[in-house]
Coordinates of C-alpha atoms in Angstrom, one line a residue:
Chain A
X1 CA 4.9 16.8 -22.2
X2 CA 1.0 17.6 -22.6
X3 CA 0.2 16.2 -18.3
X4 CA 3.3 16.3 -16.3
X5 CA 3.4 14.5 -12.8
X6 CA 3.7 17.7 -11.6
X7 CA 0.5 18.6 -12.6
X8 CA -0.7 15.3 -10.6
X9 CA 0.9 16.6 -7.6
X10 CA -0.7 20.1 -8.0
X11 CA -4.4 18.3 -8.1
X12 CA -3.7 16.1 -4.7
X13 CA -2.1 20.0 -3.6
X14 CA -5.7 21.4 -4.2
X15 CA -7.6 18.7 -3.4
X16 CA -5.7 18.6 0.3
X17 CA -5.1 22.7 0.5
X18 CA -9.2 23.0 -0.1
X19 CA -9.8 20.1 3.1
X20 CA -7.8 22.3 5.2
X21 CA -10.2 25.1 4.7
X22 CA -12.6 23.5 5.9
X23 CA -11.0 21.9 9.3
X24 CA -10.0 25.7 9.6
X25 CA -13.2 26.1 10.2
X26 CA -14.9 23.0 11.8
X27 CA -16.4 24.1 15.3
X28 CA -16.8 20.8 16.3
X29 CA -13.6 20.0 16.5
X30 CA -11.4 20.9 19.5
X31 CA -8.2 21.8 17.8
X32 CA -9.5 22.7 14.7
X33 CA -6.6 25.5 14.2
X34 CA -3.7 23.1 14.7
X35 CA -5.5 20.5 12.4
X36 CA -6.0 22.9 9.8
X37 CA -2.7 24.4 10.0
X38 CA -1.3 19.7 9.6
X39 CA -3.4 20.0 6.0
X40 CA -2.2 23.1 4.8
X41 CA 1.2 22.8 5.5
X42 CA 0.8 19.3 3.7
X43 CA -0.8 20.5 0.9
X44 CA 1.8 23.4 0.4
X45 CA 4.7 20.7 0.4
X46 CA 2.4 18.6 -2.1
X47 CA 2.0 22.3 -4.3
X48 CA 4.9 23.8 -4.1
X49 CA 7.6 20.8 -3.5
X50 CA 9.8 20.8 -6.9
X51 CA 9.9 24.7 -6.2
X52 CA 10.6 25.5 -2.3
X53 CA 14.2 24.8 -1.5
X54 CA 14.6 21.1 0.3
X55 CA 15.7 22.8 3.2
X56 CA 12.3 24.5 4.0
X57 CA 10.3 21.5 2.7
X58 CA 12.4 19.6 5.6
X59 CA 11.3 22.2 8.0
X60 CA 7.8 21.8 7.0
X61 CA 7.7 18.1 7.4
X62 CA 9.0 18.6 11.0
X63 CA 6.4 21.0 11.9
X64 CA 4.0 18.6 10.3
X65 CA 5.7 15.4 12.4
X66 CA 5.4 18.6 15.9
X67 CA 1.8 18.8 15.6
X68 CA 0.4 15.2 15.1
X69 CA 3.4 14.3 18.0
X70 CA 1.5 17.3 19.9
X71 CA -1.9 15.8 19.5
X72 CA -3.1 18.7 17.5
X73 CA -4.5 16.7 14.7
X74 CA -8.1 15.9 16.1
X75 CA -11.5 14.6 13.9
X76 CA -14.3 17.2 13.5
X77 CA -18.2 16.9 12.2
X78 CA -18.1 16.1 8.2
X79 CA -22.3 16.5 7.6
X80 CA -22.3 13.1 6.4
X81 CA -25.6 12.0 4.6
X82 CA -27.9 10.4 6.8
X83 CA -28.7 6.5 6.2
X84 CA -32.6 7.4 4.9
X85 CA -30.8 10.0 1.7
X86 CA -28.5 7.1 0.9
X87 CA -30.8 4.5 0.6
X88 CA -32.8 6.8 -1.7
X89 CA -29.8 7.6 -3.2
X90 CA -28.8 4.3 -4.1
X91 CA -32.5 3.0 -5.2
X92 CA -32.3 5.9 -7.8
X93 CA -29.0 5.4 -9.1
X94 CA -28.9 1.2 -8.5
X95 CA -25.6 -0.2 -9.7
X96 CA -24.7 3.0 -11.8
X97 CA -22.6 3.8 -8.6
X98 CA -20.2 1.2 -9.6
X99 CA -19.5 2.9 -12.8
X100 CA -17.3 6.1 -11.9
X101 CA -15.3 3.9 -9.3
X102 CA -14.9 1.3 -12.2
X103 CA -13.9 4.2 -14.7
X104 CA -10.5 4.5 -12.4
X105 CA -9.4 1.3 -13.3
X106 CA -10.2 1.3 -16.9
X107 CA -9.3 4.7 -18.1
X108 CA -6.1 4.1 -16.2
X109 CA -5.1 0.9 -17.6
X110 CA -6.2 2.5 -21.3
X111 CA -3.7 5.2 -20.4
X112 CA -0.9 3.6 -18.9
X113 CA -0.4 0.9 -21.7
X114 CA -1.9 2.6 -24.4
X115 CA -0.6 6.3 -24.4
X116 CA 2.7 5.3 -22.7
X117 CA 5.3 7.3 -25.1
X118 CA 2.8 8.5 -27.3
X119 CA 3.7 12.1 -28.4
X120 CA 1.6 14.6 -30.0
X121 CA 3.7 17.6 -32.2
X122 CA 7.2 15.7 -30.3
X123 CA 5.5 16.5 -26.7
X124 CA 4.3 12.9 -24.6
X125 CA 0.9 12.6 -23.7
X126 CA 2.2 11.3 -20.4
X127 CA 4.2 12.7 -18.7
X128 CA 7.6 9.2 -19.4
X129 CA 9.2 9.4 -15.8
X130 CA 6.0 8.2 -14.7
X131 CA 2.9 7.5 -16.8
X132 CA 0.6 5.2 -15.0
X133 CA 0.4 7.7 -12.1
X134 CA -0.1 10.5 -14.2
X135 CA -2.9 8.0 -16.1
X136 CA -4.5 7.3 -12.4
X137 CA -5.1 11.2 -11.6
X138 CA -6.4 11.8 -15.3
X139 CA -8.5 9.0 -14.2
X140 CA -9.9 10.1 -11.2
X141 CA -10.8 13.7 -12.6
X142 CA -12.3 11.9 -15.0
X143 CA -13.8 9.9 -12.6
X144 CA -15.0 13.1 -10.2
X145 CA -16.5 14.5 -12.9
X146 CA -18.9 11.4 -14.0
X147 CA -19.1 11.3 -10.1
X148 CA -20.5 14.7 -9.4
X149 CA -22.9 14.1 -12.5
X150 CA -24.6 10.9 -11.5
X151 CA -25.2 12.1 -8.0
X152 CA -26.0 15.8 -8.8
X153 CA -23.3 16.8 -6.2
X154 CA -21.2 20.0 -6.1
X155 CA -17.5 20.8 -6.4
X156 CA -18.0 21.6 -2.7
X157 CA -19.7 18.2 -1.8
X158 CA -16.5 16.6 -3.0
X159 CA -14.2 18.3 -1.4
X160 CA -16.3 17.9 2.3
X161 CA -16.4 14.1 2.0
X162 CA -12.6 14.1 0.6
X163 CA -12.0 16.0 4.2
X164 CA -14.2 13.3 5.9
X165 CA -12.0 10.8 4.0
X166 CA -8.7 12.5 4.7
X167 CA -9.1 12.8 7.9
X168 CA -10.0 9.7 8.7
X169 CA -7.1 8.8 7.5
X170 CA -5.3 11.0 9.4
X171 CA -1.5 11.4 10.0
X172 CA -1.3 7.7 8.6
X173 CA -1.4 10.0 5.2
X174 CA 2.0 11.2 5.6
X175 CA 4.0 8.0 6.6
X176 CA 4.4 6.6 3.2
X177 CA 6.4 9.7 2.1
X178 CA 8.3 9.7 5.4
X179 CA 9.1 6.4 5.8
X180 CA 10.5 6.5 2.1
X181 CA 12.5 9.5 3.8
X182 CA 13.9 7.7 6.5
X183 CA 15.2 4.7 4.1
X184 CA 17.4 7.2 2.0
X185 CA 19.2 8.7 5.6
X186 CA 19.4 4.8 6.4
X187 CA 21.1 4.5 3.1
X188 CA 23.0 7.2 3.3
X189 CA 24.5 6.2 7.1
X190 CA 25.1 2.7 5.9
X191 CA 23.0 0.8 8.0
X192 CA 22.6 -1.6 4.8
X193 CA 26.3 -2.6 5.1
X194 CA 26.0 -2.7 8.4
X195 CA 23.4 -5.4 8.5
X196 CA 24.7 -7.1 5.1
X197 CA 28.3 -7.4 7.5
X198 CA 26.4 -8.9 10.4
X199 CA 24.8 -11.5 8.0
X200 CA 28.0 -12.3 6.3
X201 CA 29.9 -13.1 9.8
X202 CA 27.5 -14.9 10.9
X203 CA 26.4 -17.1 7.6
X204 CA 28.5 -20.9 7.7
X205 CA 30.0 -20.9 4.3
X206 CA 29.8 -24.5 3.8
X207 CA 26.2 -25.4 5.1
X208 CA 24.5 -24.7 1.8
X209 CA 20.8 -25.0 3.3
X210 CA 22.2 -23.0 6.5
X211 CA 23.0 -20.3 3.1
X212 CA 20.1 -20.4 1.5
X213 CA 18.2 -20.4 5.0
X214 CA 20.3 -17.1 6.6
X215 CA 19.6 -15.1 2.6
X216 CA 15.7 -15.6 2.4
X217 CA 15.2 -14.6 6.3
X218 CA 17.9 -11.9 5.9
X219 CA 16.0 -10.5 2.8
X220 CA 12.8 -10.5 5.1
X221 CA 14.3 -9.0 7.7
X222 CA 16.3 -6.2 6.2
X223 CA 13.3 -5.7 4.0
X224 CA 11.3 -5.9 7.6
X225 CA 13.5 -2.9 8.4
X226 CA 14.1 -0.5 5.3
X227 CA 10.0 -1.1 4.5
X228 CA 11.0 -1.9 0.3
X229 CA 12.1 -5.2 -0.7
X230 CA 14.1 -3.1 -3.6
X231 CA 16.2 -2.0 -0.9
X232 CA 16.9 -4.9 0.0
X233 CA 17.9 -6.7 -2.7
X234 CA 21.2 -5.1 -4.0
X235 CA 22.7 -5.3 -0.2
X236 CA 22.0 -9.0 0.4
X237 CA 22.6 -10.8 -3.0
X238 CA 26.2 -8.6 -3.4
X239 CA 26.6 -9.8 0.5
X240 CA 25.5 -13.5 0.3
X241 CA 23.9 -14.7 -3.1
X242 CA 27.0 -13.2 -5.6
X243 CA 29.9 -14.9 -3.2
X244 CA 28.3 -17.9 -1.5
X245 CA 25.3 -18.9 -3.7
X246 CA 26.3 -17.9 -7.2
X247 CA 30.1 -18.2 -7.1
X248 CA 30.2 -21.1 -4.2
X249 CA 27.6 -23.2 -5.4
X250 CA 27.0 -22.5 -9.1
X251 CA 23.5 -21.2 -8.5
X252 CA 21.3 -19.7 -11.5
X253 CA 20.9 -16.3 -10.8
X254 CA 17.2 -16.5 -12.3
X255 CA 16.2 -18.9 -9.6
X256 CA 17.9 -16.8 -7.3
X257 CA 16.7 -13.4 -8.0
X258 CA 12.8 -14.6 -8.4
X259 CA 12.3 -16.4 -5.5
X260 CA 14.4 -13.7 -3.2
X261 CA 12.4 -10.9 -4.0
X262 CA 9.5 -12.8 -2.9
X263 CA 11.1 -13.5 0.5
X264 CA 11.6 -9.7 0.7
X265 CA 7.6 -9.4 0.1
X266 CA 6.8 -11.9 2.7
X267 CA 8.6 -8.8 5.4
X268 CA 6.7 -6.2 3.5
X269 CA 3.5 -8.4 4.6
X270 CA 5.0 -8.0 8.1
X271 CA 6.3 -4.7 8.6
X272 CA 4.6 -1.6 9.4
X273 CA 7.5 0.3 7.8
X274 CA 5.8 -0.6 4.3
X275 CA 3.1 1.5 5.5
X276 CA 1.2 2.5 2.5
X277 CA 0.5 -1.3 2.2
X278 CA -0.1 -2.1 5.8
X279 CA -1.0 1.0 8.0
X280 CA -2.9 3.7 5.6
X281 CA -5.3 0.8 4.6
X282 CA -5.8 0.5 8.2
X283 CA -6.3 4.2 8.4
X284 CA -8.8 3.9 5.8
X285 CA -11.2 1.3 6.7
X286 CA -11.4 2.5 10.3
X287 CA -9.9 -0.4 11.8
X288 CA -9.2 0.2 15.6
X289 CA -5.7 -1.6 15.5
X290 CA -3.2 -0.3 12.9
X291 CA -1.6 -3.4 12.5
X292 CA -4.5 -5.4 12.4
X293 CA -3.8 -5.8 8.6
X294 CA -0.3 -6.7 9.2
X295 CA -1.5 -9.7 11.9
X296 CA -3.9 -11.1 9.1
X297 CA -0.6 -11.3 6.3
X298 CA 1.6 -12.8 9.2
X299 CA 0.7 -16.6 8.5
X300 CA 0.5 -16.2 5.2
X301 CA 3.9 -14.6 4.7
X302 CA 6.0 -17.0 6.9
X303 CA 4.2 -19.9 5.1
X304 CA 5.7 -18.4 2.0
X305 CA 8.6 -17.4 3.2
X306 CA 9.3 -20.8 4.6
X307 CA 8.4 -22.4 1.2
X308 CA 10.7 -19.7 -0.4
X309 CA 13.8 -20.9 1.6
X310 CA 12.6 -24.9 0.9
X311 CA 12.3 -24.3 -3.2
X312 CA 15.6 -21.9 -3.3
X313 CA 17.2 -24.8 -1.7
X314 CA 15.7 -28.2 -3.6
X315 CA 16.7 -25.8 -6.8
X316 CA 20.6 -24.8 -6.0
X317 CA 21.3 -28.6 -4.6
X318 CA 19.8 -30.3 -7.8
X319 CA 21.6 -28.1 -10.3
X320 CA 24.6 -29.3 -8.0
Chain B
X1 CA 26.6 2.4 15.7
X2 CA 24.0 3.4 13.0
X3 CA 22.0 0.3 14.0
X4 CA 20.8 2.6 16.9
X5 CA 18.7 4.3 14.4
X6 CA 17.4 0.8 13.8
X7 CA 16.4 0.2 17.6
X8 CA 14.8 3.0 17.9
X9 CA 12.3 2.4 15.3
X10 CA 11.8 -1.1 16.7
X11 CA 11.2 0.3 20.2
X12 CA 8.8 3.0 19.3
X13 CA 6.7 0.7 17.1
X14 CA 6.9 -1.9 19.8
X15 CA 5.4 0.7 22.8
X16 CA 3.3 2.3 20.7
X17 CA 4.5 5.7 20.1
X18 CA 2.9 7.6 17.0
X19 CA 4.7 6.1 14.4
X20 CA 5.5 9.9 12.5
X21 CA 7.3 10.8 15.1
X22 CA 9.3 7.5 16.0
X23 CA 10.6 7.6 12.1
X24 CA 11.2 11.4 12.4
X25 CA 13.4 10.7 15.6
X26 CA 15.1 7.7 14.1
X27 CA 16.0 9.7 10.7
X28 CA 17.5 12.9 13.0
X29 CA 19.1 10.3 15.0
X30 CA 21.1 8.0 12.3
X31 CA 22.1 11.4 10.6
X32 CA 23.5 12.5 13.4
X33 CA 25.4 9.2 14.3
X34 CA 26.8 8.6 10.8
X35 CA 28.0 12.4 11.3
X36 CA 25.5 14.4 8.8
X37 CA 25.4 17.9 9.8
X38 CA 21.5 19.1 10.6
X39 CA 21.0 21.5 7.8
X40 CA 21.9 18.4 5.6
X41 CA 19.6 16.0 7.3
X42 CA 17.0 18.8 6.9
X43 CA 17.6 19.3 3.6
X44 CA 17.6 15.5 2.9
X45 CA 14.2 15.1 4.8
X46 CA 12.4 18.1 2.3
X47 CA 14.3 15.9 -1.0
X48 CA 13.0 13.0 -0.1
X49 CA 9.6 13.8 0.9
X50 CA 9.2 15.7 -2.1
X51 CA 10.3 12.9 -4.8
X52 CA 7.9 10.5 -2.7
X53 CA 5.0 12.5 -3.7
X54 CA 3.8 10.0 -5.9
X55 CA 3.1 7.6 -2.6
X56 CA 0.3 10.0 -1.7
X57 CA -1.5 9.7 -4.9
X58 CA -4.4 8.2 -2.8
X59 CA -5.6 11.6 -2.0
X60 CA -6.9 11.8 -6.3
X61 CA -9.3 9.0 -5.4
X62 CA -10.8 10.8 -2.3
X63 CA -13.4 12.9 -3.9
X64 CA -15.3 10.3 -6.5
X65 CA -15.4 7.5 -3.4
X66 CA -17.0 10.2 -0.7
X67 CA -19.0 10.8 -3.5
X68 CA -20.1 7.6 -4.3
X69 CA -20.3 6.6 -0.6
X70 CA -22.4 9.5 0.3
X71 CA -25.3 8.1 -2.4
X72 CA -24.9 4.8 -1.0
X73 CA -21.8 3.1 -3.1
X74 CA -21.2 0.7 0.2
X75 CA -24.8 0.0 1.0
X76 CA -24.8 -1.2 -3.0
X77 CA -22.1 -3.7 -2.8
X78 CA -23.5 -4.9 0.2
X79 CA -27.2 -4.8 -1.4
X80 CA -25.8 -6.6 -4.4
X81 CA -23.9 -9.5 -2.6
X82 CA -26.6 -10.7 -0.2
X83 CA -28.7 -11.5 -3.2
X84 CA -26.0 -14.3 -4.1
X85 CA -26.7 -17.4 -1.6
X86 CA -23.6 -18.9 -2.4
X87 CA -21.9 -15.3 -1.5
X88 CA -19.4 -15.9 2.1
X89 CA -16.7 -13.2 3.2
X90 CA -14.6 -15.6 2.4
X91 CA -15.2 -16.6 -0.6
X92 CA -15.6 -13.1 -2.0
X93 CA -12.5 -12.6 -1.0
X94 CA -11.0 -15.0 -2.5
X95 CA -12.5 -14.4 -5.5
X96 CA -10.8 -10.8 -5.1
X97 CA -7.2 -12.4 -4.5
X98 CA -7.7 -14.8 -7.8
X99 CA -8.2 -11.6 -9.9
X100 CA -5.7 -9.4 -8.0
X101 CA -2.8 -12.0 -8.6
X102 CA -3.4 -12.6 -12.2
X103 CA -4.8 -9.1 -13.0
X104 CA -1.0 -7.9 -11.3
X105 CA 0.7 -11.1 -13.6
X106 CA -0.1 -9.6 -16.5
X107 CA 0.9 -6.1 -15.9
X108 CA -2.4 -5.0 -14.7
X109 CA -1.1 -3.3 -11.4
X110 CA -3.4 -0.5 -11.0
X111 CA -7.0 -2.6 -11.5
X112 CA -6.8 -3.0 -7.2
X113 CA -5.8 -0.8 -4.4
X114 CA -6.9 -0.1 -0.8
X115 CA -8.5 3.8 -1.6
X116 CA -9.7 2.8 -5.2
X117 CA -10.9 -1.1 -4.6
X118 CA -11.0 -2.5 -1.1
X119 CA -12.5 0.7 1.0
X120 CA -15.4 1.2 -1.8
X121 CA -16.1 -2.1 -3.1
X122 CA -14.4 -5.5 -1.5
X123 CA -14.9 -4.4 1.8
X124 CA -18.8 -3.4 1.6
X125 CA -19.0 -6.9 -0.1
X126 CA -17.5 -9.0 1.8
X127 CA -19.3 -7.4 4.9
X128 CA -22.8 -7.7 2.8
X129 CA -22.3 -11.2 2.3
X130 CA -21.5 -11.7 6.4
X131 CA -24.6 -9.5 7.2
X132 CA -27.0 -11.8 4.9
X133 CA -25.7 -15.0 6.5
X134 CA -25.4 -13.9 10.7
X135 CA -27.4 -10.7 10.6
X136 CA -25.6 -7.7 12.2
X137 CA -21.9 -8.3 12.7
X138 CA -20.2 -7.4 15.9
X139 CA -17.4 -5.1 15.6
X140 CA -14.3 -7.3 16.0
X141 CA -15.8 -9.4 13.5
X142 CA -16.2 -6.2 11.1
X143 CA -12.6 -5.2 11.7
X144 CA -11.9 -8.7 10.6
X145 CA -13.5 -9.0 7.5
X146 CA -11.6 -5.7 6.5
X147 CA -8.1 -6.9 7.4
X148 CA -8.5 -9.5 5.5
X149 CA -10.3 -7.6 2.5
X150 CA -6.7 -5.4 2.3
X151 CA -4.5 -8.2 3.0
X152 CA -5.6 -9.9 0.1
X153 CA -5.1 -7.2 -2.4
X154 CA -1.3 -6.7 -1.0
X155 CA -1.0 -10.8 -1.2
X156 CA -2.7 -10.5 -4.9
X157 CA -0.2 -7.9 -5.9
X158 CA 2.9 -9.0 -4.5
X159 CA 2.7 -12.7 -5.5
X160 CA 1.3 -11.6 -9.0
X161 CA 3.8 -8.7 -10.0
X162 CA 7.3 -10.1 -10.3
X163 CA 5.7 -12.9 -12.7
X164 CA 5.2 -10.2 -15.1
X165 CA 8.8 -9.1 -17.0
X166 CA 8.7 -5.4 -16.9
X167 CA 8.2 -4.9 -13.7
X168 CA 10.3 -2.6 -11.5
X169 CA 11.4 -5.6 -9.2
X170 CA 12.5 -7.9 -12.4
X171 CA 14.3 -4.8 -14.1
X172 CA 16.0 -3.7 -10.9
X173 CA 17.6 -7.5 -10.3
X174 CA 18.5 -7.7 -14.1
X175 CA 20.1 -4.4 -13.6
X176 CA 22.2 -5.8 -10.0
X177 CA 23.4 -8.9 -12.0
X178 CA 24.7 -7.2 -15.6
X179 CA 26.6 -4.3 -13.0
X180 CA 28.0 -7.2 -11.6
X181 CA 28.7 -9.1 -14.5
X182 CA 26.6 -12.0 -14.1
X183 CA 24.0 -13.2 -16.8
X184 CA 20.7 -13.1 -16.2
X185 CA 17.5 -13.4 -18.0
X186 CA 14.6 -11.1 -17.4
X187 CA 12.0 -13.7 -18.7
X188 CA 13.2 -16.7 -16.9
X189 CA 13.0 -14.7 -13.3
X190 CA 9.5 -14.3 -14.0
X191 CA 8.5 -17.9 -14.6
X192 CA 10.4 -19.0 -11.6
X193 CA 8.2 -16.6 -10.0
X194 CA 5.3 -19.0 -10.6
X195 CA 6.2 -21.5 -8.1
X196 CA 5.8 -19.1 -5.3
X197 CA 3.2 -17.3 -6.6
X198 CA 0.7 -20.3 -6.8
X199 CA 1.6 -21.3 -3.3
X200 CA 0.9 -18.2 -1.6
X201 CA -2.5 -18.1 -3.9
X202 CA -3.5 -21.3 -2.0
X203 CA -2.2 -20.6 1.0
X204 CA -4.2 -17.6 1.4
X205 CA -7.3 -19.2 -0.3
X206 CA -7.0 -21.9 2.3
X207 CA -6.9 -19.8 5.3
X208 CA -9.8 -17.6 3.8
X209 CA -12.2 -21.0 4.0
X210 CA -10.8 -21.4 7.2
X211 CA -12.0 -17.6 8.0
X212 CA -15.5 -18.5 6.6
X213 CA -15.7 -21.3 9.1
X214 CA -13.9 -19.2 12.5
X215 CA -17.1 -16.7 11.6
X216 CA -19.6 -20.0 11.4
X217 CA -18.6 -20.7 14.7
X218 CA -18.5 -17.2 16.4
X219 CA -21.6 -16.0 14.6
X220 CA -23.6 -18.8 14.5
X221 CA -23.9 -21.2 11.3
X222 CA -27.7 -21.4 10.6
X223 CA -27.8 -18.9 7.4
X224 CA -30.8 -15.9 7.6
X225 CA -31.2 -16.4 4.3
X226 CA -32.1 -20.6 4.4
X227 CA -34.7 -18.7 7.3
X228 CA -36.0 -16.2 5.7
X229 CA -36.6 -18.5 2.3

C-alpha cells in the first residue's frame, strides 16, 4: 500500500521525538531531564514499535509508567504568544483560522469513504487494516502545512506549541494505550468469566424484568471495568442474553444486541478506564479535576441506561 | 482470585493515585495471580501497547491547533459567537450534540473529537457566548462549560454510531450471534438503535437548558449585550 499506518505512527514518532528535544532543554522546568527522557522513550515506542521486540517495548512502557509515578514529568515555559500578537493575528487572518482545522474533517471524510480500497498499479491508497486513521494523519499534514502558510509560522513554531500541547496533556497521553494493555492481561486471566459467573449465580431465572434488569447493569458495569463496551459484549450475552433472554424467553436478538451495547456506552460515560473519552479530554482542556467530564455524563448515562433496561423489557414481554 | 486485579484498580482510582501507575500495578498483579510468568506479562504489556498505537493519533492534530491557537483560533470562535444574541453555552452546545449524533448516524465518525473539535472550536464557543452574556467567567464556571463541551461529543458519538450498519459495534454483535448460531440482522440492530439514541439526544438537550439557567443564576441573568445595546 501507497500510506501504511505505519507511516502514521512514524509521523506522531517525530512529532513526539522532536517535543522531547525541546523539554531536554527547557530551563524552566525543574526536572526537565526526566521529562525529556518520558517523551523520548514514548516517541521511540511510537517509532520503532512493530520493530523492537515486545519484550523491550514492555520494559519501556514501565520505565515510562517509573517516571510519571516518580514525579519526574513536570511543565516548563512554552514562549506562548502574548494576548496583543494574537489579537493582531486574528484581525489579519479573521475566520480563515477555521479553515485548516476544518480541512481535518473534510479531507478525512473524502479519504476514508472515498479512497477506502482504492488501489493504484494493485497497491491501496490506504493503508485496508485501517484507512480512516491513516486518512486523519494525511489530513492533518495536510492540515499543518495550510497551517504554517496562513500564519507564516515555521516547522519549529509547530513543533513548540505541539510541546505546549503535549505536555499539557501530560502522562494522560499514555493511558489510552495502557489501559487498552491492561484489558488484554484482564482477558487473558479471565476476569471476564469471572464476573460473567458472578452475574449468572446471582441472576433469578424466572423474574424476566429482574433478567433484563441484572444484563443492562451488568453490561455497564463490566464495561465500567474493562473501559470498552466491545469487551463487554461477547462475555455477557454468551452468559445471560443467549441462555436466559434468547433461549428462555424467545427474545429477538436485534432488540437485544442494539439496545445492550448502548447500556455498555452509558459505563463508558462513567468510567475513567475509557480514558481517551473521559480523562485525555480532561487533560486537554486544562480542567483541574480529571473526572470532571465523567461527573457531567453521569446523569445523562444512568438516565439512558435506565431507559435502556425499561425498552429491553416492554420489547421481550410484548413479543411474549 | 483475578478479581484482585479488579480492586485494585477501583481503589487506586478511588484515593487518587496516578492513574498510569494504578493500571500498571493492576496489569503486573492479575498476571501474576492467573500464574503468567513476568517475561510474559512484559512481553504482553510491549504487544499491546504497540497495536494500541492508533489510540494516540491525537498527537497528528497537535501542531495545526497550537498553530492556529497561537494566531488567535480560540479568541475567533469566541469573537464570532458573541456577535450572535441568541448565542448561550448551552445552546451551542446543543447545537454541537445535534450534529455530532447524526453526523456519527451516518458514518461520519471522524467530523468531532476532543483534540480536533471541542479543544479548538466548541469549547472557545461556548465560553464566547458565556463571556458576552455575564462578562468574565469565574473559573469553576469555565471548567464547566468545558466538561460539558466534551461530554457532548462522547454523548453525540456514542448514541449516533451503532445507528449506522457498518460500524465496529453492529459488525462485532452480528459476528457473536452467527458463531453462535443465532440469526441476526445487521440492519434491524441499527434501527432499534433509534429509540435510545433519540432519548439520550433529549435527555442531554434538556439538561443543557437546564445548564443555561444553573449559569443565569450563578452569573447573574441581566445579559451585557441587552446593556451594552
Amino acid at each position: 500500500m501507497i500510506f501504511s499506518v505505519e507511516f502514521i505512527y512514524i509521523i506522531m514518532g517525530i512529532i513526539c521525538l522532536c517535543c522531547s528535544l525541546y523539554t531536554f532543554s527547557d530551563k524552566a522546568n525543574p526536572r526537565r531531564h526526566l521529562s525529556g527522557l518520558f517523551y523520548f522513550i514514548y516517541s521511540i515506542t511510537l517509532l520503532f514499535g512493530s520493530v523492537i521486540p515486545p519484550f523491550y517495548i514492555g520494559l519501556m512502557v514501565i520505565i515510562l509508567v517509573l517516571v510519571v509515578g516518580m514525579g519526574g514529568l513536570r511543565k516548563g515555559s512554552y514562549g506562548e504568544s502574548s494576548a496583543q500578537e494574537r489579537e493582531t493575528q486574528r484581525k489579519r487572518l479573521g475566520s480563515w483560522l477555521f479553515f485548516p482545522a476544518l480541512l481535518i474533517p473534510i479531507i478525512t471524510v473524502i479519504g476514508a469513504k472515498g479512497f477506502e480500497g482504492v488501489k493504484i498499479n494493485s497497491l491501496f491508497i490506504l493503508d485496508p487494516k485501517n484507512p480512516t486513521l491513516v486518512a486523519l494523519g494525511i489530513a492533518c499534514l495536510i492540515a499543518i502545512i495550510a497551517a504554517m502558510y496562513l500564519t507564516k509560522n515555521t516547522p519549529q513554531t509547530a513543533i513548540k506549541e505541539s510541546r505546549r500541547l503535549l505536555e499539557a496533556i501530560g502522562w494522560a497521553v499514555l493511558l489510552p494505550q495502557l489501559l487498552a494493555t491492561l484489558g488484554t492481561i484482564f482477558t487473558k486471566a479471565g476476569v471476564g468469566t469471572v464476573v460473567s459467573d458472578v452475574v449468572t449465580k446471582i441472576i433469578p431465572e424466572n423474574s424476566l424484568f429482574m433478567i433484563v434488569f441484572v444484563f443492562c447493569i451488568g453490561m455497564a458495569l463490566f464495561t465500567m471495568i474493562m473501559g470498552n463496551a466491545f469487551a463487554a459484549f461477547p462475555v455477557m450475552a454468551a452468559g445471560v442474553a443467549v441462555p436466559f433472554l434468547i433461549t428462555q424467553f424467545d427474545a429477538n436478538p436485534n432488540h437485544i444486541a442494539a439496545i445492550s451495547m448502548f447500556a455498555g456506552y452509558c459505563g463508558t460515560l462513567m468510567t475513567p478506564m475509557a480514558a481517551n473519552f473521559n480523562i485525555v479530554p480532561a487533560a486537554l482542556l486544562d480542567l483541574k479535576d480529571k473526572n470532571h467530564v465523567i461527573r457531567v455524563q453521569i446523569p445523562t448515562a444512568l438516565l439512558v441506561l435506565a431507559f435502556n433496561i425499561v425498552l429491553m423489557y416492554v420489547l421481550v414481554k410484548w413479543e411474549v | 482470585m483475578v478479581l484482585i486485579g479488579v480492586a485494585l484498580i477501583i481503589i487506586g482510582f478511588a484515593i487518587r493515585l496516578n492513574p498510569l501507575v494504578v493500571v500498571t500495578v493492576s496489569g503486573l498483579v492479575t498476571g501474576l495471580i492467573a500464574g503468567l510468568p513476568i517475561v510474559d506479562i512484559i512481553t504482553q504489556f510491549g504487544e499491546a501497547f504497540t497495536t494500541n498505537r492508533y489510540m494516540s493519533i491525537l498527537l497528528v492534530t497537535l501542531p495545526v491547533i497550537g498553530l492556529l491557537e497561537r494566531s488567535g483560533l480560540q479568541n475567533q470562535a469566541g469573537h464570532l459567537v458573541s456577535k450572535i444574541k441568541a448565542a448561550t453555552a448551552g445552546r451551542i452546545i446543543t447545537i454541537y450534540l445535534l450534529f455530532r449524533e447524526i453526523g456519527a448516524a451516518l458514518g461520519l465518525l471522524s467530523i468531532g473529537g476532543h483534540p480536533q473539535t471541542v479543544r479548538p472550536l466548541l469549547a472557545p464557543m461556548a465560553e464566547g457566548a458565556a463571556k458576552a452574556k455575564y462578562g468574565e467567567i469565574p473559573e469553576k464556571e469555565r471548567d464547566e462549560i468545558r466538561a460539558h463541551a466534551a461530554a457532548a461529543d462522547n454523548i453525540g458519538l456514542f448514541f449516533g454510531e451503532d445507528i449506522f450498519v457498518a460500524v465496529g459495534a453492529i459488525l462485532l454483535m452480528k459476528g457473536f450471534f452467527d458463531q453462535n448460531g443465532i440469526e441476526s440482522d445487521p440492519i434491524s440492530m441499527a434501527l432499534w438503535g433509534i429509540p435510545t439514541a433519540v432519548f439520550a439526544l433529549i435527555v442531554h438537550s434538556i439538561r443543557l437548558r437546564l445548564f443555561d439557567k444553573k449559569l443565569d443564576r450563578t452569573l447573574g441573568s441581566t445579559t451585557k449585550k441587552d446593556v451594552i445595546r
